[in-house]
Short mmCIF file of N, CA and C in Angstrom, two decimals:
data_model
loop_
_atom_site.label_atom_id
_atom_site.label_comp_id
_atom_site.label_asym_id
_atom_site.label_seq_id
_atom_site.Cartn_x
_atom_site.Cartn_y
_atom_site.Cartn_z
N UNK A 1 -16.49 35.54 -75.58
CA UNK A 1 -15.20 35.62 -74.93
C UNK A 1 -14.62 34.23 -74.90
N UNK A 2 -13.26 34.10 -75.18
CA UNK A 2 -12.65 32.79 -75.00
C UNK A 2 -11.36 32.79 -74.16
N UNK A 3 -11.00 31.63 -73.67
CA UNK A 3 -9.83 31.45 -72.81
C UNK A 3 -8.93 30.45 -73.37
N UNK A 4 -7.65 30.70 -73.12
CA UNK A 4 -6.65 29.72 -73.62
C UNK A 4 -5.83 29.32 -72.27
N UNK A 5 -5.50 28.09 -72.32
CA UNK A 5 -4.74 27.60 -71.03
C UNK A 5 -3.42 27.13 -71.43
N UNK A 6 -2.42 27.35 -70.60
CA UNK A 6 -1.06 26.78 -70.82
C UNK A 6 -0.89 25.52 -70.23
N UNK A 7 -0.26 24.48 -70.91
CA UNK A 7 0.04 23.28 -70.35
C UNK A 7 1.54 22.98 -70.70
N UNK A 8 2.28 22.94 -69.67
CA UNK A 8 3.77 22.75 -69.60
C UNK A 8 4.32 23.85 -70.45
N UNK A 9 3.85 25.15 -70.40
CA UNK A 9 4.31 26.26 -70.99
C UNK A 9 3.85 26.54 -72.38
N UNK A 10 2.95 25.72 -72.93
CA UNK A 10 2.53 25.86 -74.26
C UNK A 10 0.98 26.07 -74.33
N UNK A 11 0.54 27.05 -75.06
CA UNK A 11 -0.99 27.31 -75.13
C UNK A 11 -1.70 26.06 -75.73
N UNK A 12 -2.73 25.71 -75.08
CA UNK A 12 -3.53 24.51 -75.56
C UNK A 12 -4.96 24.94 -75.88
N UNK A 13 -5.22 25.25 -77.17
CA UNK A 13 -6.61 25.40 -77.59
C UNK A 13 -7.40 26.56 -76.89
N UNK A 14 -8.66 26.61 -77.12
CA UNK A 14 -9.41 27.71 -76.62
C UNK A 14 -10.67 27.21 -75.92
N UNK A 15 -11.12 27.77 -74.86
CA UNK A 15 -12.41 27.46 -74.39
C UNK A 15 -13.35 28.68 -74.63
N UNK A 16 -14.48 28.47 -75.22
CA UNK A 16 -15.41 29.54 -75.51
C UNK A 16 -16.46 29.55 -74.45
N UNK A 17 -16.54 30.66 -73.81
CA UNK A 17 -17.55 30.83 -72.79
C UNK A 17 -18.94 31.09 -73.36
N UNK A 18 -19.96 30.35 -72.85
CA UNK A 18 -21.39 30.64 -73.29
C UNK A 18 -22.04 31.35 -72.18
N UNK A 19 -21.71 31.02 -70.91
CA UNK A 19 -22.38 31.81 -69.85
C UNK A 19 -21.42 31.65 -68.71
N UNK A 20 -21.62 32.56 -67.65
CA UNK A 20 -20.68 32.61 -66.46
C UNK A 20 -20.98 31.35 -65.60
N UNK A 21 -19.99 31.11 -64.64
CA UNK A 21 -20.14 30.05 -63.69
C UNK A 21 -21.17 30.41 -62.63
N UNK A 22 -22.12 29.47 -62.32
CA UNK A 22 -23.19 29.86 -61.36
C UNK A 22 -22.94 28.94 -60.15
N UNK A 23 -23.47 29.26 -59.06
CA UNK A 23 -23.43 28.47 -57.83
C UNK A 23 -23.97 27.13 -58.15
N UNK A 24 -23.24 26.16 -57.67
CA UNK A 24 -23.56 24.66 -57.91
C UNK A 24 -23.04 24.15 -59.18
N UNK A 25 -22.35 24.94 -59.96
CA UNK A 25 -21.80 24.46 -61.20
C UNK A 25 -20.63 23.43 -60.78
N UNK A 26 -20.63 22.26 -61.52
CA UNK A 26 -19.59 21.23 -61.10
C UNK A 26 -18.27 21.66 -61.37
N UNK A 27 -18.06 22.66 -62.23
CA UNK A 27 -16.70 23.14 -62.55
C UNK A 27 -16.15 23.98 -61.43
N UNK A 28 -17.05 24.69 -60.65
CA UNK A 28 -16.72 25.67 -59.65
C UNK A 28 -15.57 25.27 -58.62
N UNK A 29 -15.71 24.02 -58.02
CA UNK A 29 -14.68 23.60 -57.06
C UNK A 29 -13.33 23.48 -57.66
N UNK A 30 -13.24 22.99 -58.98
CA UNK A 30 -12.06 22.90 -59.61
C UNK A 30 -11.36 24.16 -59.91
N UNK A 31 -12.14 25.26 -60.31
CA UNK A 31 -11.71 26.49 -60.58
C UNK A 31 -11.21 27.13 -59.28
N UNK A 32 -11.91 26.88 -58.11
CA UNK A 32 -11.47 27.44 -56.84
C UNK A 32 -10.09 26.93 -56.51
N UNK A 33 -9.93 25.64 -56.64
CA UNK A 33 -8.61 25.03 -56.34
C UNK A 33 -7.52 25.60 -57.15
N UNK A 34 -7.83 25.74 -58.43
CA UNK A 34 -6.82 26.34 -59.42
C UNK A 34 -6.43 27.70 -59.00
N UNK A 35 -7.39 28.58 -58.61
CA UNK A 35 -7.24 29.87 -58.15
C UNK A 35 -6.38 29.97 -56.84
N UNK A 36 -6.67 29.16 -55.87
CA UNK A 36 -5.96 29.25 -54.61
C UNK A 36 -4.51 28.68 -54.78
N UNK A 37 -4.39 27.79 -55.75
CA UNK A 37 -3.04 27.26 -56.05
C UNK A 37 -2.18 28.50 -56.57
N UNK A 38 -2.92 29.31 -57.47
CA UNK A 38 -2.21 30.58 -57.85
C UNK A 38 -1.83 31.51 -56.75
N UNK A 39 -2.81 31.68 -55.91
CA UNK A 39 -2.52 32.60 -54.69
C UNK A 39 -1.41 32.02 -53.82
N UNK A 40 -1.38 30.70 -53.65
CA UNK A 40 -0.19 30.18 -52.81
C UNK A 40 1.10 30.38 -53.56
N UNK A 41 1.13 30.15 -54.84
CA UNK A 41 2.25 30.35 -55.61
C UNK A 41 2.74 31.75 -55.59
N UNK A 42 1.84 32.68 -55.58
CA UNK A 42 2.19 34.07 -55.53
C UNK A 42 2.83 34.43 -54.21
N UNK A 43 2.18 33.82 -53.07
CA UNK A 43 2.78 34.12 -51.81
C UNK A 43 4.27 33.58 -51.71
N UNK A 44 4.48 32.35 -52.25
CA UNK A 44 5.82 31.77 -52.22
C UNK A 44 6.80 32.57 -53.05
N UNK A 45 6.29 33.07 -54.23
CA UNK A 45 7.18 33.91 -55.15
C UNK A 45 7.55 35.20 -54.32
N UNK A 46 6.70 35.84 -53.71
CA UNK A 46 6.86 37.11 -52.98
C UNK A 46 7.83 36.86 -51.76
N UNK A 47 7.65 35.71 -51.23
CA UNK A 47 8.57 35.39 -50.07
C UNK A 47 9.96 35.21 -50.55
N UNK A 48 10.25 34.44 -51.74
CA UNK A 48 11.51 34.27 -52.21
C UNK A 48 12.17 35.59 -52.52
N UNK A 49 11.39 36.57 -52.99
CA UNK A 49 12.01 37.85 -53.36
C UNK A 49 12.13 38.83 -52.19
N UNK A 50 11.74 38.37 -50.99
CA UNK A 50 11.73 39.21 -49.89
C UNK A 50 10.70 40.25 -49.60
N UNK A 51 9.64 40.22 -50.33
CA UNK A 51 8.69 41.20 -50.34
C UNK A 51 7.73 40.96 -49.09
N UNK A 52 7.54 39.67 -48.70
CA UNK A 52 6.89 39.35 -47.44
C UNK A 52 7.60 38.26 -46.78
N UNK A 53 7.31 38.14 -45.52
CA UNK A 53 8.06 37.08 -44.68
C UNK A 53 6.95 36.24 -44.04
N UNK A 54 7.46 35.06 -43.64
CA UNK A 54 6.55 34.08 -42.86
C UNK A 54 6.48 34.62 -41.38
N UNK A 55 5.50 34.26 -40.63
CA UNK A 55 5.35 34.58 -39.32
C UNK A 55 5.05 33.30 -38.49
N UNK A 56 5.70 33.29 -37.32
CA UNK A 56 5.50 32.21 -36.30
C UNK A 56 4.41 32.59 -35.43
N UNK A 57 3.27 31.85 -35.48
CA UNK A 57 2.10 32.24 -34.74
C UNK A 57 2.20 31.87 -33.25
N UNK A 58 3.03 30.86 -32.87
CA UNK A 58 3.23 30.53 -31.51
C UNK A 58 4.62 29.81 -31.32
N UNK A 59 5.09 29.74 -30.22
CA UNK A 59 6.34 29.01 -29.99
C UNK A 59 6.28 27.56 -30.40
N UNK A 60 7.20 27.06 -31.21
CA UNK A 60 7.18 25.69 -31.63
C UNK A 60 6.37 25.40 -32.83
N UNK A 61 5.58 26.46 -33.29
CA UNK A 61 4.80 26.24 -34.59
C UNK A 61 5.64 26.51 -35.81
N UNK A 62 5.28 25.86 -36.88
CA UNK A 62 6.04 26.27 -38.16
C UNK A 62 5.62 27.70 -38.48
N UNK A 63 6.50 28.35 -39.32
CA UNK A 63 6.19 29.68 -39.70
C UNK A 63 5.30 29.74 -40.93
N UNK A 64 4.41 30.57 -41.18
CA UNK A 64 3.43 30.57 -42.28
C UNK A 64 3.28 32.06 -42.82
N UNK A 65 2.81 32.13 -43.94
CA UNK A 65 2.36 33.46 -44.50
C UNK A 65 0.81 33.38 -44.83
N UNK A 66 0.37 32.20 -44.99
CA UNK A 66 -1.08 32.08 -45.32
C UNK A 66 -1.51 30.68 -45.07
N UNK A 67 -2.82 30.54 -44.71
CA UNK A 67 -3.53 29.23 -44.60
C UNK A 67 -4.81 29.31 -45.34
N UNK A 68 -5.20 28.29 -46.14
CA UNK A 68 -6.42 28.23 -46.94
C UNK A 68 -7.18 26.99 -46.33
N UNK A 69 -8.49 27.29 -46.17
CA UNK A 69 -9.39 26.24 -45.67
C UNK A 69 -10.75 26.57 -46.20
N UNK A 70 -11.41 25.56 -46.79
CA UNK A 70 -12.71 25.80 -47.43
C UNK A 70 -12.61 26.90 -48.39
N UNK A 71 -13.45 27.96 -48.30
CA UNK A 71 -13.27 29.11 -49.08
C UNK A 71 -12.84 30.34 -48.35
N UNK A 72 -12.07 30.06 -47.33
CA UNK A 72 -11.43 31.15 -46.51
C UNK A 72 -9.92 31.29 -46.54
N UNK A 73 -9.44 32.39 -46.59
CA UNK A 73 -8.01 32.61 -46.56
C UNK A 73 -7.56 33.34 -45.34
N UNK A 74 -6.59 32.78 -44.74
CA UNK A 74 -6.00 33.58 -43.45
C UNK A 74 -4.66 33.93 -43.94
N UNK A 75 -4.31 35.18 -43.83
CA UNK A 75 -3.04 35.78 -44.20
C UNK A 75 -2.34 36.22 -42.85
N UNK A 76 -1.08 35.91 -42.75
CA UNK A 76 -0.32 36.19 -41.63
C UNK A 76 0.85 37.16 -42.03
N UNK A 77 1.01 38.19 -41.29
CA UNK A 77 2.04 39.17 -41.68
C UNK A 77 2.49 39.98 -40.43
N UNK A 78 3.66 40.57 -40.54
CA UNK A 78 4.17 41.31 -39.35
C UNK A 78 3.33 42.62 -39.28
N UNK A 79 3.10 43.21 -38.07
CA UNK A 79 2.41 44.40 -37.88
C UNK A 79 3.08 45.67 -38.24
N UNK A 80 3.55 45.74 -39.52
CA UNK A 80 4.18 47.02 -39.99
C UNK A 80 3.48 47.47 -41.18
N UNK A 81 3.57 48.83 -41.36
CA UNK A 81 2.99 49.40 -42.51
C UNK A 81 3.56 48.76 -43.81
N UNK A 82 4.94 48.62 -43.87
CA UNK A 82 5.51 48.07 -45.05
C UNK A 82 4.97 46.68 -45.40
N UNK A 83 4.74 45.85 -44.37
CA UNK A 83 4.27 44.52 -44.67
C UNK A 83 2.78 44.61 -45.08
N UNK A 84 2.06 45.51 -44.45
CA UNK A 84 0.63 45.58 -44.86
C UNK A 84 0.59 46.12 -46.38
N UNK A 85 1.44 47.03 -46.72
CA UNK A 85 1.52 47.53 -48.17
C UNK A 85 1.69 46.46 -49.04
N UNK A 86 2.73 45.51 -48.68
CA UNK A 86 3.07 44.34 -49.57
C UNK A 86 1.88 43.26 -49.63
N UNK A 87 1.23 43.06 -48.57
CA UNK A 87 0.05 42.20 -48.62
C UNK A 87 -1.01 42.72 -49.50
N UNK A 88 -1.34 43.98 -49.33
CA UNK A 88 -2.38 44.59 -50.10
C UNK A 88 -2.06 44.65 -51.59
N UNK A 89 -0.75 44.78 -51.89
CA UNK A 89 -0.33 44.78 -53.33
C UNK A 89 -0.35 43.39 -53.80
N UNK A 90 -0.05 42.39 -53.03
CA UNK A 90 -0.17 41.01 -53.48
C UNK A 90 -1.61 40.65 -53.84
N UNK A 91 -2.58 41.03 -52.95
CA UNK A 91 -3.93 40.64 -53.22
C UNK A 91 -4.37 41.45 -54.44
N UNK A 92 -3.84 42.58 -54.65
CA UNK A 92 -4.31 43.32 -55.94
C UNK A 92 -3.68 42.73 -57.15
N UNK A 93 -2.44 42.10 -57.12
CA UNK A 93 -1.83 41.37 -58.08
C UNK A 93 -2.55 40.10 -58.42
N UNK A 94 -3.06 39.44 -57.41
CA UNK A 94 -3.80 38.21 -57.51
C UNK A 94 -5.00 38.43 -58.36
N UNK A 95 -5.64 39.69 -58.33
CA UNK A 95 -6.71 40.04 -59.13
C UNK A 95 -8.13 39.68 -58.80
N UNK A 96 -8.33 39.02 -57.70
CA UNK A 96 -9.71 38.67 -57.22
C UNK A 96 -10.18 39.85 -56.42
N UNK A 97 -11.50 40.18 -56.50
CA UNK A 97 -12.15 41.12 -55.72
C UNK A 97 -12.19 40.71 -54.32
N UNK A 98 -11.72 41.61 -53.40
CA UNK A 98 -11.75 41.24 -51.91
C UNK A 98 -12.99 41.95 -51.40
N UNK A 99 -13.77 41.17 -50.64
CA UNK A 99 -14.92 41.75 -50.00
C UNK A 99 -14.52 42.26 -48.64
N UNK A 100 -14.18 43.57 -48.44
CA UNK A 100 -13.61 44.03 -47.22
C UNK A 100 -14.66 44.13 -46.11
N UNK A 101 -15.93 44.07 -46.44
CA UNK A 101 -16.96 44.06 -45.47
C UNK A 101 -17.00 42.69 -44.71
N UNK A 102 -16.42 41.59 -45.38
CA UNK A 102 -16.39 40.24 -44.76
C UNK A 102 -14.97 39.90 -44.35
N UNK A 103 -14.12 40.93 -44.42
CA UNK A 103 -12.67 40.71 -44.08
C UNK A 103 -12.30 41.32 -42.75
N UNK A 104 -11.48 40.64 -41.94
CA UNK A 104 -11.20 41.15 -40.59
C UNK A 104 -9.77 41.03 -40.44
N UNK A 105 -9.26 41.87 -39.48
CA UNK A 105 -7.77 41.86 -39.13
C UNK A 105 -7.62 41.81 -37.66
N UNK A 106 -6.72 41.02 -37.15
CA UNK A 106 -6.45 40.86 -35.72
C UNK A 106 -4.92 41.01 -35.60
N UNK A 107 -4.46 41.56 -34.52
CA UNK A 107 -3.11 41.75 -34.28
C UNK A 107 -2.63 41.11 -32.94
N UNK A 108 -1.39 40.78 -32.83
CA UNK A 108 -0.88 40.16 -31.61
C UNK A 108 -0.88 41.26 -30.50
N UNK A 109 -0.65 40.91 -29.31
CA UNK A 109 -0.57 41.90 -28.27
C UNK A 109 0.72 42.73 -28.25
N UNK A 110 1.63 42.44 -29.18
CA UNK A 110 2.85 43.19 -29.30
C UNK A 110 2.70 44.55 -29.99
N UNK A 111 1.55 44.75 -30.51
CA UNK A 111 1.20 45.95 -31.24
C UNK A 111 0.35 46.80 -30.44
N UNK A 112 0.52 48.14 -30.39
CA UNK A 112 -0.31 48.99 -29.63
C UNK A 112 -1.61 49.13 -30.31
N UNK A 113 -2.64 49.45 -29.54
CA UNK A 113 -3.98 49.65 -30.11
C UNK A 113 -4.02 50.60 -31.17
N UNK A 114 -3.22 51.72 -31.01
CA UNK A 114 -3.30 52.80 -31.94
C UNK A 114 -2.72 52.39 -33.20
N UNK A 115 -1.54 51.65 -33.24
CA UNK A 115 -0.81 51.22 -34.34
C UNK A 115 -1.74 50.20 -35.02
N UNK A 116 -2.30 49.31 -34.31
CA UNK A 116 -3.24 48.31 -34.89
C UNK A 116 -4.39 48.96 -35.64
N UNK A 117 -4.94 50.02 -35.10
CA UNK A 117 -6.05 50.65 -35.72
C UNK A 117 -5.60 51.38 -36.93
N UNK A 118 -4.48 52.05 -36.98
CA UNK A 118 -3.94 52.58 -38.23
C UNK A 118 -3.72 51.56 -39.31
N UNK A 119 -3.19 50.43 -38.97
CA UNK A 119 -2.95 49.42 -39.99
C UNK A 119 -4.31 48.85 -40.48
N UNK A 120 -5.31 48.67 -39.60
CA UNK A 120 -6.60 48.18 -39.98
C UNK A 120 -7.27 49.15 -40.88
N UNK A 121 -7.15 50.53 -40.62
CA UNK A 121 -7.68 51.49 -41.51
C UNK A 121 -6.96 51.44 -42.94
N UNK A 122 -5.63 51.34 -42.95
CA UNK A 122 -4.91 51.18 -44.16
C UNK A 122 -5.44 50.02 -45.02
N UNK A 123 -5.60 48.92 -44.35
CA UNK A 123 -6.02 47.70 -45.11
C UNK A 123 -7.59 47.80 -45.46
N UNK A 124 -8.28 48.68 -44.87
CA UNK A 124 -9.74 48.73 -45.12
C UNK A 124 -10.58 47.67 -44.57
N UNK A 125 -10.08 47.19 -43.50
CA UNK A 125 -10.76 45.98 -42.80
C UNK A 125 -11.09 46.42 -41.33
N UNK A 126 -12.26 45.71 -40.92
CA UNK A 126 -12.61 45.87 -39.52
C UNK A 126 -11.54 45.26 -38.63
N UNK A 127 -11.30 45.85 -37.48
CA UNK A 127 -10.35 45.27 -36.58
C UNK A 127 -11.08 44.50 -35.60
N UNK A 128 -10.66 43.25 -35.27
CA UNK A 128 -11.17 42.51 -34.20
C UNK A 128 -10.01 42.19 -33.22
N UNK A 129 -10.40 41.99 -31.97
CA UNK A 129 -9.50 41.66 -31.00
C UNK A 129 -8.85 40.22 -31.24
N UNK A 130 -9.76 39.34 -31.56
CA UNK A 130 -9.27 38.05 -31.95
C UNK A 130 -10.43 37.35 -32.64
N UNK A 131 -10.24 36.32 -33.41
CA UNK A 131 -11.24 35.54 -34.08
C UNK A 131 -11.66 34.48 -33.12
N UNK A 132 -12.93 34.63 -32.56
CA UNK A 132 -13.34 33.68 -31.55
C UNK A 132 -13.89 32.38 -32.14
N UNK A 133 -14.55 32.41 -33.26
CA UNK A 133 -15.11 31.15 -33.92
C UNK A 133 -14.71 31.11 -35.33
N UNK A 134 -14.57 29.91 -35.78
CA UNK A 134 -14.30 29.69 -37.28
C UNK A 134 -15.07 28.34 -37.61
N UNK A 135 -16.04 28.55 -38.70
CA UNK A 135 -16.83 27.48 -39.01
C UNK A 135 -17.78 26.93 -37.84
N UNK A 136 -18.09 27.85 -36.95
CA UNK A 136 -18.87 27.43 -35.84
C UNK A 136 -18.14 26.85 -34.67
N UNK A 137 -16.87 26.73 -34.69
CA UNK A 137 -16.04 26.11 -33.67
C UNK A 137 -15.11 27.20 -33.02
N UNK A 138 -15.00 27.06 -31.67
CA UNK A 138 -14.11 28.04 -30.99
C UNK A 138 -12.73 27.95 -31.52
N UNK A 139 -12.05 29.11 -31.71
CA UNK A 139 -10.63 29.16 -32.14
C UNK A 139 -9.71 28.84 -31.07
N UNK A 140 -9.96 29.55 -29.93
CA UNK A 140 -9.11 29.48 -28.68
C UNK A 140 -9.93 28.55 -27.70
N UNK A 141 -9.35 27.39 -27.25
CA UNK A 141 -9.95 26.45 -26.45
C UNK A 141 -9.30 26.41 -25.12
N UNK A 142 -8.08 26.52 -25.01
CA UNK A 142 -7.33 26.47 -23.81
C UNK A 142 -7.45 25.00 -23.19
N UNK A 143 -7.52 24.91 -21.85
CA UNK A 143 -7.49 23.62 -21.14
C UNK A 143 -8.84 23.06 -21.10
N UNK A 144 -9.95 23.75 -21.47
CA UNK A 144 -11.31 23.23 -21.33
C UNK A 144 -11.83 22.65 -22.58
N UNK A 145 -11.08 21.79 -23.24
CA UNK A 145 -11.48 21.18 -24.56
C UNK A 145 -12.66 20.32 -24.51
N UNK A 146 -12.97 19.58 -23.45
CA UNK A 146 -14.09 18.78 -23.35
C UNK A 146 -15.45 19.70 -23.26
N UNK A 147 -15.34 20.71 -22.53
CA UNK A 147 -16.55 21.67 -22.39
C UNK A 147 -16.68 22.40 -23.73
N UNK A 148 -15.58 22.84 -24.25
CA UNK A 148 -15.75 23.64 -25.42
C UNK A 148 -16.32 22.90 -26.64
N UNK A 149 -16.14 21.59 -26.68
CA UNK A 149 -16.69 20.82 -27.82
C UNK A 149 -17.70 19.84 -27.41
N UNK A 150 -18.34 20.00 -26.21
CA UNK A 150 -19.42 19.18 -25.76
C UNK A 150 -20.59 19.18 -26.69
N UNK A 151 -20.89 20.35 -27.13
CA UNK A 151 -22.08 20.43 -28.03
C UNK A 151 -21.87 19.78 -29.34
N UNK A 152 -20.64 19.74 -29.91
CA UNK A 152 -20.29 18.97 -31.06
C UNK A 152 -20.56 17.53 -30.89
N UNK A 153 -20.13 16.99 -29.74
CA UNK A 153 -20.22 15.68 -29.40
C UNK A 153 -21.73 15.30 -29.29
N UNK A 154 -22.49 16.20 -28.66
CA UNK A 154 -24.00 15.92 -28.53
C UNK A 154 -24.61 15.96 -29.93
N UNK A 155 -24.23 16.89 -30.76
CA UNK A 155 -24.83 16.85 -32.17
C UNK A 155 -24.46 15.60 -32.88
N UNK A 156 -23.23 15.23 -32.71
CA UNK A 156 -22.78 13.95 -33.34
C UNK A 156 -23.53 12.75 -32.93
N UNK A 157 -23.82 12.68 -31.58
CA UNK A 157 -24.58 11.48 -31.10
C UNK A 157 -26.04 11.51 -31.56
N UNK A 158 -26.61 12.71 -31.64
CA UNK A 158 -28.00 12.81 -32.19
C UNK A 158 -27.99 12.32 -33.63
N UNK A 159 -27.03 12.87 -34.40
CA UNK A 159 -26.93 12.57 -35.83
C UNK A 159 -26.69 11.08 -36.05
N UNK A 160 -26.05 10.40 -35.15
CA UNK A 160 -25.78 9.01 -35.41
C UNK A 160 -26.84 8.11 -34.76
N UNK A 161 -27.85 8.75 -34.09
CA UNK A 161 -28.99 8.01 -33.44
C UNK A 161 -28.58 7.28 -32.09
N UNK A 162 -27.42 7.69 -31.58
CA UNK A 162 -27.07 7.11 -30.26
C UNK A 162 -27.32 8.23 -29.10
N UNK A 163 -27.36 7.75 -27.88
CA UNK A 163 -27.53 8.70 -26.84
C UNK A 163 -26.35 8.78 -25.93
#
């Protein structure tokens, strides 16, 4: 199997695959960045055509339709069937296999439990009330920041050899 890449709109040679990419392959991070750039472009294109819209996650925050961090994707959409249909179609268009067993959906308090469960069922994802931790850190901290991150500070001090 071989692949061709476009550079400035023109095909540039071929890459002949000898074996698949394996974990630890030095090319893997570059391929990941290339893929998520494609996903971001797809979100932007669908927004320009009105198929999806950005969401404001809180007062004073910028509106977003997705966030990418490490190898995780957070997708923000309105809690309507039409918006869920568009997001699911966008992911299908993107062409990557989605692991629905590792995917979760959470809704704002503006959506009834019944409607939220119907949308979660349509998406094929487990519904959670909220995401409480991400990469081992609490998502919602509130006013107790010092207490919430005390163990991170303690780990940091141990790692640096200080007390």
